[in-house]
PDB file of C-alpha atoms in Angstrom:
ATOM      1  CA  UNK A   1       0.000   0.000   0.000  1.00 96.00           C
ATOM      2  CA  UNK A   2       1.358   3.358  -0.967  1.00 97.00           C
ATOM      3  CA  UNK A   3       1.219   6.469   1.147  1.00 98.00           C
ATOM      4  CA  UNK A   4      -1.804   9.017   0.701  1.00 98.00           C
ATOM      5  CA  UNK A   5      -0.308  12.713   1.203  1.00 98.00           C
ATOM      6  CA  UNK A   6      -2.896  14.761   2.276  1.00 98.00           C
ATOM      7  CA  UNK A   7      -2.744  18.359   2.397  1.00 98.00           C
ATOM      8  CA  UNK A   8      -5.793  19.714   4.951  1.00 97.00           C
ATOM      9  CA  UNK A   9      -7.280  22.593   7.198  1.00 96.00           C
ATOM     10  CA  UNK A  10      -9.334  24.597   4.514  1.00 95.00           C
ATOM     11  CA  UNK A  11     -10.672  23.532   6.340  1.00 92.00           C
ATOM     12  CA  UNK A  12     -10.640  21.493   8.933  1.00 93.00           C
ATOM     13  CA  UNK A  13     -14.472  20.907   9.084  1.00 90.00           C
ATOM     14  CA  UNK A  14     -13.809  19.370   5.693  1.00 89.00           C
ATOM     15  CA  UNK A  15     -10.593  17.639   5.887  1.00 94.00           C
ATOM     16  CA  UNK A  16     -11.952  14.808   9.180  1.00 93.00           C
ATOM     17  CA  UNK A  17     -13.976  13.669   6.332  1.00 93.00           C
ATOM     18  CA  UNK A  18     -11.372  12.844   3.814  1.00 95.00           C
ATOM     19  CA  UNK A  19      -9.375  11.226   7.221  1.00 96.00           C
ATOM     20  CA  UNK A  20     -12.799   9.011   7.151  1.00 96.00           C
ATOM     21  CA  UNK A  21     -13.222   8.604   4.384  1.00 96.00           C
ATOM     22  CA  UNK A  22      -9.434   7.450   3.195  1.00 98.00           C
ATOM     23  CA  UNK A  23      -9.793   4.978   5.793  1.00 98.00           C
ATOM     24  CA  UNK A  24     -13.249   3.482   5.354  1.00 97.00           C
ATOM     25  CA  UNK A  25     -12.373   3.170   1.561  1.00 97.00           C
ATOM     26  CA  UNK A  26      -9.029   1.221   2.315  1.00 98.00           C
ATOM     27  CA  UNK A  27     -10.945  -0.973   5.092  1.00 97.00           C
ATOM     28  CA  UNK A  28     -13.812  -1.445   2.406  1.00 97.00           C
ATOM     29  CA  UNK A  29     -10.889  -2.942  -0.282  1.00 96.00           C
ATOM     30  CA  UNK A  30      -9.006  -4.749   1.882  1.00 97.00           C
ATOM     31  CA  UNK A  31     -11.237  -5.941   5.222  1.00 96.00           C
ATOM     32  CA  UNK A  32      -9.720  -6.622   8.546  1.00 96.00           C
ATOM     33  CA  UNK A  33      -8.153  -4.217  10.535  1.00 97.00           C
ATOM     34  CA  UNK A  34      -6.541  -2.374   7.454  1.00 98.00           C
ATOM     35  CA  UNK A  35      -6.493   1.453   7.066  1.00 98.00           C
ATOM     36  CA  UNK A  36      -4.876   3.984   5.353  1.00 98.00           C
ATOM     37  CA  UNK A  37      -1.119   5.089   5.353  1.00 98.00           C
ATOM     38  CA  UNK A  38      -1.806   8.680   5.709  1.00 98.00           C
ATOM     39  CA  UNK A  39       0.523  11.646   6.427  1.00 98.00           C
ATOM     40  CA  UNK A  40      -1.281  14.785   6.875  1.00 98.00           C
ATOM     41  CA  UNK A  41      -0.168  18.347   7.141  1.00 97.00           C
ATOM     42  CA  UNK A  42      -3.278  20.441   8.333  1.00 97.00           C
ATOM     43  CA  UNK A  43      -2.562  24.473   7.524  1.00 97.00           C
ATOM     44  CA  UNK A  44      -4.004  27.395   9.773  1.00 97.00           C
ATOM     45  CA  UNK A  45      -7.468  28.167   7.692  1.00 96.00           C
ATOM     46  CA  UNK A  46      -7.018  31.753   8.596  1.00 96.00           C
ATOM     47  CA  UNK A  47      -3.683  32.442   6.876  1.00 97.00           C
ATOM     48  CA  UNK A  48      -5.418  30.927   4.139  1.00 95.00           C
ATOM     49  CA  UNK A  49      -8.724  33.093   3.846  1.00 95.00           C
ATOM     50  CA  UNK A  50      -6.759  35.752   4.583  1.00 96.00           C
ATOM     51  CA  UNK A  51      -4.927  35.650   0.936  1.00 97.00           C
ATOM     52  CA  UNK A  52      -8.001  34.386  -0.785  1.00 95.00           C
ATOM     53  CA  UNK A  53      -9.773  37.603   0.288  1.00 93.00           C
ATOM     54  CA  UNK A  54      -6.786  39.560  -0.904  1.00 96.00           C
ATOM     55  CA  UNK A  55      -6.598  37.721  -3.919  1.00 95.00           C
ATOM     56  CA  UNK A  56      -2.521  36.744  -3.218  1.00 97.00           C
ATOM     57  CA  UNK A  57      -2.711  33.732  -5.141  1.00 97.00           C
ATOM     58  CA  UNK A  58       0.621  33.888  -5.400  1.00 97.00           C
ATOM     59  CA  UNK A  59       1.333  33.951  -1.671  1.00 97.00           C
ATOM     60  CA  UNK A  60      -1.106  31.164  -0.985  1.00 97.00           C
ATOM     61  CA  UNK A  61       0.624  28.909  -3.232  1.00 97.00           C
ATOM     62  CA  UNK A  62       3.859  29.376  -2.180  1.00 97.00           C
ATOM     63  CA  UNK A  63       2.573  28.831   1.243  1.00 97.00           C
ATOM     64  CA  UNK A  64       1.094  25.699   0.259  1.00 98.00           C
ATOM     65  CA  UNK A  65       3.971  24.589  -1.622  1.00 98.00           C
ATOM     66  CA  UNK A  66       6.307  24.408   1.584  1.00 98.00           C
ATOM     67  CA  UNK A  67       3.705  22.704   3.482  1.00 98.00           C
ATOM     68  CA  UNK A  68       3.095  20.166   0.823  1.00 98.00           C
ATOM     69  CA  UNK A  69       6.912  19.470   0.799  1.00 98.00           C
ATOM     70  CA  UNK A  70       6.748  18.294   4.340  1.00 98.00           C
ATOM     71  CA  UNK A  71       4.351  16.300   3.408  1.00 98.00           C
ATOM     72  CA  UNK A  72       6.479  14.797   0.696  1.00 98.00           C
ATOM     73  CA  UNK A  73       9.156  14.789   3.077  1.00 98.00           C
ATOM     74  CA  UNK A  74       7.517  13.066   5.755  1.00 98.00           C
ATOM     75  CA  UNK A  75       7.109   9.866   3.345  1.00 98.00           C
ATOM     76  CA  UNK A  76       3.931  10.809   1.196  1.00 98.00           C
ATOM     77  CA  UNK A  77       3.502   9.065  -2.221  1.00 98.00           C
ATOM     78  CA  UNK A  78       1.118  11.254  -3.579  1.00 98.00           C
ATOM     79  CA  UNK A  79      -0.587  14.534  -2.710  1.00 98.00           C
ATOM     80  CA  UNK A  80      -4.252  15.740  -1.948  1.00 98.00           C
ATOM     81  CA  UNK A  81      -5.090  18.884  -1.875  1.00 98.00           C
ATOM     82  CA  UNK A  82      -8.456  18.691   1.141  1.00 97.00           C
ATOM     83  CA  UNK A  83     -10.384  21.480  -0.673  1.00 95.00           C
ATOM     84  CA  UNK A  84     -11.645  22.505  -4.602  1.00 95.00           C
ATOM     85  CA  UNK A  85     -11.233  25.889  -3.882  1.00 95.00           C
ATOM     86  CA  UNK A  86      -7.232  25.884  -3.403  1.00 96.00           C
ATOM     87  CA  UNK A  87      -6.488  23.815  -6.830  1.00 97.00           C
ATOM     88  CA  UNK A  88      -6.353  27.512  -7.987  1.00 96.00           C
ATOM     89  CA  UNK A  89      -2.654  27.280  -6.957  1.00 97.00           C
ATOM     90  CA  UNK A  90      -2.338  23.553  -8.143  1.00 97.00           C
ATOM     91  CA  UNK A  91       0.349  24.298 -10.773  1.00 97.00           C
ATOM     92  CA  UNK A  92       2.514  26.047  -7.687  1.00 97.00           C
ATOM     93  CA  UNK A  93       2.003  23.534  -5.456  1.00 98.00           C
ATOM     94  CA  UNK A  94       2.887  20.720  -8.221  1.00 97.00           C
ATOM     95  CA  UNK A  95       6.008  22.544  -9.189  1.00 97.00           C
ATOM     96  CA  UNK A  96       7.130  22.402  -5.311  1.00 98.00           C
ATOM     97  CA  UNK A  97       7.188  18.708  -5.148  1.00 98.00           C
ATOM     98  CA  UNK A  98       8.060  15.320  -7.116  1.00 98.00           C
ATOM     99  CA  UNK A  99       5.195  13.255  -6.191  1.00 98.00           C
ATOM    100  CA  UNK A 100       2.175  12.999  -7.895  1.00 98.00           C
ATOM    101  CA  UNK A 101      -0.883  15.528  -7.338  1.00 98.00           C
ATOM    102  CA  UNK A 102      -4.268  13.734  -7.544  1.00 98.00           C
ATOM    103  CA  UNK A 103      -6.268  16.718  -8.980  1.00 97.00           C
ATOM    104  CA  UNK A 104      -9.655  16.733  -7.215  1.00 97.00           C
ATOM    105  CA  UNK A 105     -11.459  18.175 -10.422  1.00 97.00           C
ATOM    106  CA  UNK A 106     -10.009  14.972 -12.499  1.00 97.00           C
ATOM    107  CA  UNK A 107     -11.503  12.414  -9.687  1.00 97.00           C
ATOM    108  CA  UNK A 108     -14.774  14.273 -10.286  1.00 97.00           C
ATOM    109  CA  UNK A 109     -14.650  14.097 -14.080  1.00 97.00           C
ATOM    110  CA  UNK A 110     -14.072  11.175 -14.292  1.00 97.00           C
ATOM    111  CA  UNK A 111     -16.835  10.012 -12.523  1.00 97.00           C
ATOM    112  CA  UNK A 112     -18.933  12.035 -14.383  1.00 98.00           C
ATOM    113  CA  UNK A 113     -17.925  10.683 -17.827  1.00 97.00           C
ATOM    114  CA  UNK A 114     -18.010   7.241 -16.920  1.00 97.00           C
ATOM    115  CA  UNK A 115     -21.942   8.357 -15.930  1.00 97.00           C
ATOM    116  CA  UNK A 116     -22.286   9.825 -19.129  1.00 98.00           C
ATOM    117  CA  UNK A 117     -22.633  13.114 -17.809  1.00 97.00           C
ATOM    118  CA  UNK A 118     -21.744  15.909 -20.316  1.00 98.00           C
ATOM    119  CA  UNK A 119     -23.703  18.888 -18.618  1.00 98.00           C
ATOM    120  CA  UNK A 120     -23.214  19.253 -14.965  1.00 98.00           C
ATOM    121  CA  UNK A 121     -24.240  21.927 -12.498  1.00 98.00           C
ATOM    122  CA  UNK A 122     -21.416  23.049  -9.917  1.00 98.00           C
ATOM    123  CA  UNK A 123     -22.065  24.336  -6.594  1.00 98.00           C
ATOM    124  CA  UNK A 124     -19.046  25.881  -4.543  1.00 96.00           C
ATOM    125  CA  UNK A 125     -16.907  29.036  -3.192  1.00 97.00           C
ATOM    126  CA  UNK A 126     -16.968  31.762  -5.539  1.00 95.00           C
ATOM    127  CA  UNK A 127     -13.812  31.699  -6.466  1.00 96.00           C
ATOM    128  CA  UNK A 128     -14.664  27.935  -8.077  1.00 96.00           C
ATOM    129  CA  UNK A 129     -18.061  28.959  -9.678  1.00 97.00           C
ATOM    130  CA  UNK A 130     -16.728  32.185 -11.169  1.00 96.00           C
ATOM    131  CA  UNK A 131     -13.080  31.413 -11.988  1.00 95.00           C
ATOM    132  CA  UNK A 132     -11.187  29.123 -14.653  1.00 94.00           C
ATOM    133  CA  UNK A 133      -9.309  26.802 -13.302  1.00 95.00           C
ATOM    134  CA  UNK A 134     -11.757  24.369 -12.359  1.00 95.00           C
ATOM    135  CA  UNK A 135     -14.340  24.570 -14.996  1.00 97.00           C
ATOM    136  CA  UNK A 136     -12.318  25.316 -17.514  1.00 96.00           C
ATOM    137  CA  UNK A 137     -10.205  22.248 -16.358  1.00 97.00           C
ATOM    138  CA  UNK A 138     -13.662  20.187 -16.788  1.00 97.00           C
ATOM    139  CA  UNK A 139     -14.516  21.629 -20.050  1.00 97.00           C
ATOM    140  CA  UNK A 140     -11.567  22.211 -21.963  1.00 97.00           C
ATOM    141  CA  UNK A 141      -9.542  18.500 -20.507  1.00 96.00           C
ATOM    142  CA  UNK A 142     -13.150  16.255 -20.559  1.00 97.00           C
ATOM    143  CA  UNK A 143     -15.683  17.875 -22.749  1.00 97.00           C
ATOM    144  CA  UNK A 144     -17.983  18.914 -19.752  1.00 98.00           C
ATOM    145  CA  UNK A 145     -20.339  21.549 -19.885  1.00 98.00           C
ATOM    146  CA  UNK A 146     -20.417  23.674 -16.646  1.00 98.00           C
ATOM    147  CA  UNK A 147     -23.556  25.512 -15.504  1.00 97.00           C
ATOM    148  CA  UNK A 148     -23.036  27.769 -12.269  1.00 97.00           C
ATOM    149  CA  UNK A 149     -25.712  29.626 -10.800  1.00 97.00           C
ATOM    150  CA  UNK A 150     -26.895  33.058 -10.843  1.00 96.00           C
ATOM    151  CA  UNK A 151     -24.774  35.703  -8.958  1.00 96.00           C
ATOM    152  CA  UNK A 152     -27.625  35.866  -6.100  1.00 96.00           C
ATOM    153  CA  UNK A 153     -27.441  32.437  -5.609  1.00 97.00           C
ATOM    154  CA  UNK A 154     -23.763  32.473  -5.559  1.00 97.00           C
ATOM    155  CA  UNK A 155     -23.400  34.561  -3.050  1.00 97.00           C
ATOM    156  CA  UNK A 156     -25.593  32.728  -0.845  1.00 97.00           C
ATOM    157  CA  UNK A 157     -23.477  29.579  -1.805  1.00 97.00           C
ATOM    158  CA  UNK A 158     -20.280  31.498  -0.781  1.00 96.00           C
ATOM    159  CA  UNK A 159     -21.904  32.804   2.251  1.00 97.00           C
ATOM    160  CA  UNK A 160     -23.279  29.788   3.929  1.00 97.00           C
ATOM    161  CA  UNK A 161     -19.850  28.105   3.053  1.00 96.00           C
ATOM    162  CA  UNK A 162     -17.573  30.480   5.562  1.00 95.00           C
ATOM    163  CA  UNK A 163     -19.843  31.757   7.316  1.00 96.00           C
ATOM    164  CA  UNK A 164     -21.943  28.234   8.636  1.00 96.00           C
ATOM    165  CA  UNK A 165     -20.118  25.009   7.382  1.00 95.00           C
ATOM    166  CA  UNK A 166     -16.500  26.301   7.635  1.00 94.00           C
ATOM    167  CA  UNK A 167     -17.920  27.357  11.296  1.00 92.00           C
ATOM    168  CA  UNK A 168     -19.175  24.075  11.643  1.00 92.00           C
ATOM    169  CA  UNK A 169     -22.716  25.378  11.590  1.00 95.00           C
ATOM    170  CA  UNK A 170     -25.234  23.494   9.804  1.00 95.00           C
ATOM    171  CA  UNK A 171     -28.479  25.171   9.183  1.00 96.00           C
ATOM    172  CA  UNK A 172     -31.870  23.479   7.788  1.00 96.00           C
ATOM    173  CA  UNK A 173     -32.458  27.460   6.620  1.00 97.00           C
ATOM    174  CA  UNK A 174     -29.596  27.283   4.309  1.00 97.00           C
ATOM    175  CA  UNK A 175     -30.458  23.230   3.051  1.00 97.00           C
ATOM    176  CA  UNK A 176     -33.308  24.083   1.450  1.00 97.00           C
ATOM    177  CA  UNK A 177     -32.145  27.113  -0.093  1.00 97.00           C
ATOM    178  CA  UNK A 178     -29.427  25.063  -1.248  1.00 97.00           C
ATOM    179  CA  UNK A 179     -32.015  22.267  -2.354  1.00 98.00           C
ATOM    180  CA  UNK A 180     -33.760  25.171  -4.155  1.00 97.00           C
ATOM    181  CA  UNK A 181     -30.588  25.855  -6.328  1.00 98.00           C
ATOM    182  CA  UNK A 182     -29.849  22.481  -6.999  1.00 98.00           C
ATOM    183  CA  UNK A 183     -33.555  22.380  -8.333  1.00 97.00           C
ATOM    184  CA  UNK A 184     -32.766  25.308 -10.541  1.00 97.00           C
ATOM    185  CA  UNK A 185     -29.776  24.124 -12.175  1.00 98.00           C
ATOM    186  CA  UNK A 186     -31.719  20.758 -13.160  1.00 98.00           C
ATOM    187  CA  UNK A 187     -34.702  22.888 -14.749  1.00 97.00           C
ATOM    188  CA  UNK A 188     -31.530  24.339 -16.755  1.00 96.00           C
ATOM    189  CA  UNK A 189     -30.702  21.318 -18.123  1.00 97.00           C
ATOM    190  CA  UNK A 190     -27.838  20.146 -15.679  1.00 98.00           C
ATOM    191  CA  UNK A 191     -28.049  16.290 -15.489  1.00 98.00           C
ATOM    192  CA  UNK A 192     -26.470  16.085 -12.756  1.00 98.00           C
ATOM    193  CA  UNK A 193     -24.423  18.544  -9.775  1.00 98.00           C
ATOM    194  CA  UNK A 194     -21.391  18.573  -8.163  1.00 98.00           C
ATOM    195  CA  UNK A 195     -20.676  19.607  -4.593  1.00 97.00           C
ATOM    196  CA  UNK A 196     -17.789  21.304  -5.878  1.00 95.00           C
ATOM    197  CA  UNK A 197     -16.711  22.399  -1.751  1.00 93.00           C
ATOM    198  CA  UNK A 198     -15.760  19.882   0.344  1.00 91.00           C
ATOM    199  CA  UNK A 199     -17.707  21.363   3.000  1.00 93.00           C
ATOM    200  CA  UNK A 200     -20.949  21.043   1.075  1.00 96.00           C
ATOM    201  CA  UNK A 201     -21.355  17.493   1.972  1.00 94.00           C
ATOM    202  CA  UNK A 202     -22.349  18.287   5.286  1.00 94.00           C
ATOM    203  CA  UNK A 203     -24.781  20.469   4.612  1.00 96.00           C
ATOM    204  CA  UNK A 204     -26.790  18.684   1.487  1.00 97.00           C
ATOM    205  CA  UNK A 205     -26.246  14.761   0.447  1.00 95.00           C
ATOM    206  CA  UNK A 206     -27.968  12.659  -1.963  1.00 96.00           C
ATOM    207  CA  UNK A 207     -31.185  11.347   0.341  1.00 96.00           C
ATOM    208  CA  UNK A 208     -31.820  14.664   0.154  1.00 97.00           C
ATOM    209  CA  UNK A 209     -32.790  15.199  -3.688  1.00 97.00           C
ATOM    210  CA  UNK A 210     -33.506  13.299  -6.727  1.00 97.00           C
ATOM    211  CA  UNK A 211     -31.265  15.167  -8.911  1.00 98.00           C
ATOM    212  CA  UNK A 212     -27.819  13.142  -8.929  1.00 98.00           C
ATOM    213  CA  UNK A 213     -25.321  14.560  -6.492  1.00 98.00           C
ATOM    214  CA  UNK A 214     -21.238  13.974  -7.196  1.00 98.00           C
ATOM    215  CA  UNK A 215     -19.316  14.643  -4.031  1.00 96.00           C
ATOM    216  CA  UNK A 216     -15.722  15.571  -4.746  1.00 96.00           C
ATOM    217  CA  UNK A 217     -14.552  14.916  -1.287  1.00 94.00           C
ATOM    218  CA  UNK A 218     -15.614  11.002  -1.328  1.00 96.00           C
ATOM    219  CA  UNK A 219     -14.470  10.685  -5.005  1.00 97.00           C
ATOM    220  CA  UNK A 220     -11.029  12.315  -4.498  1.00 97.00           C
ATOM    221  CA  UNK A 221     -11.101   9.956  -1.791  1.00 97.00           C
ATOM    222  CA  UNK A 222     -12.089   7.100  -3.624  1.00 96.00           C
ATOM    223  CA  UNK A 223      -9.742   8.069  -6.196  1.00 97.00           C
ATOM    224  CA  UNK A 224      -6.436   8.412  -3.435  1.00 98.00           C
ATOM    225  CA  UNK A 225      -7.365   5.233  -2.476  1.00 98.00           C
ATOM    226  CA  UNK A 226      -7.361   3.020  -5.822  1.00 97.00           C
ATOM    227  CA  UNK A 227      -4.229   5.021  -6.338  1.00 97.00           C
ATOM    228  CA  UNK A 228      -2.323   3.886  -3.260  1.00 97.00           C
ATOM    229  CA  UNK A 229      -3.821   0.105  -3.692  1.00 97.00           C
ATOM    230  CA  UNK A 230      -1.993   0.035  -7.046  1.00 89.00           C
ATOM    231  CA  UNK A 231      -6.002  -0.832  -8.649  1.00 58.00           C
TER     232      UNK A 231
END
């Protein structure tokens, strides 16, 4: 079994469910008492928000990058990075090690294709519904058509993401309006939507709604862990 890297605290809400979820997928494969070989570095959230708010990309992937060497450093076979939102500064953080990065937008694709998804709704910080580098990475590398939604509702997405679930909070208010957006997307033609925040998960999950759900945290997860069992 190889060694799952795992970059975390953005946050941290977020990142005990990949620790579960690495594990439970491992136990699932193998039985027993197996588990995950796991070495995580978990970053202080707040230095983090702080440069996403100033838009110092460039700081926050240099920041990144040193963490994820200690990762490397402290045995790590591959790399995840815990969150969507931070592949912005995947390139960086690639360039500052030699192991593999499992991209968390790939895991999610795909999923997707092999679903026969080709027009997905995405759901996450602003930063991911409004910038490139995650649906442009789904269109342009697998032929996915991305449909965010409208700047109201993105706010609210953004807002309920730091302001309740990165807080641990998790409010029925904020489900259904979530629920409600979901519902929107479909009647756009979205087959299908991703919870493209790791924190999301906690809020909405599949019993939930009819319309199909893809949860990047348990397929990166899922992905990590077919990596590191050589399938």
């Amino acid at each position: 079994m190889r060694v799952i890297g795992v970059l975390g605290g953005m946050s941290w809400e977020s990142t005990q469910g990949y620790y579960r979820a690495l594990n439970e997928g491992v136990k699932a494969a193998l039985g027993g008492f197996h588990s995950a070989k796991i070495v995580l570095i978990s970053v202080d959230f707040a230095e983090i928000e702080a440069l996403q708010q100033q838009g110092d990309w460039h700081a926050a992937g240099e920041l990144l990058g040193n963490a994820a060497q200690s990762v490397e450093r402290a045995g790590a076979d591959c790399l995840l990075i815990a969150t969507n939102t931070m592949h912005k500064v995947a390139p960086a953080i690639e360039q500052a090690i030699t192991i593999p990065l499992l991209h968390i937008a790939d895991a999610t694709a795909e999923q997707l294709t092999a679903d026969g998804i080709t027009r997905v709704g995405l759901l996450g910080t602003r930063f991911t519904m409004e910038q490139d580098f995650y649906i442009g990475r789904l269109e342009k590398q697998f032929g996915i058509e991305v449909v965010v939604p409208d700047q109201s509702e993105r706010d609210t997405i953004h807002r309920v993401i730091f302001d309740e679930l990165c807080q641990g909070r998790v409010e029925d208010v904020s489900r259904q309006r979530y629920l409600a957006i979901i519902d929107s997307l479909h009647a756009q033609g979205a087959q299908a939507v991703i919870l493209g925040c790791t924190e999301i998960a906690m809020l909405v999950n599949q019993r939930d709604t009819t319309v199909p759900l893809y949860d990047t945290t348990a397929l990166h997860a899922l992905r990590a862990v077919a990596w590191a069992l050589n399938d």
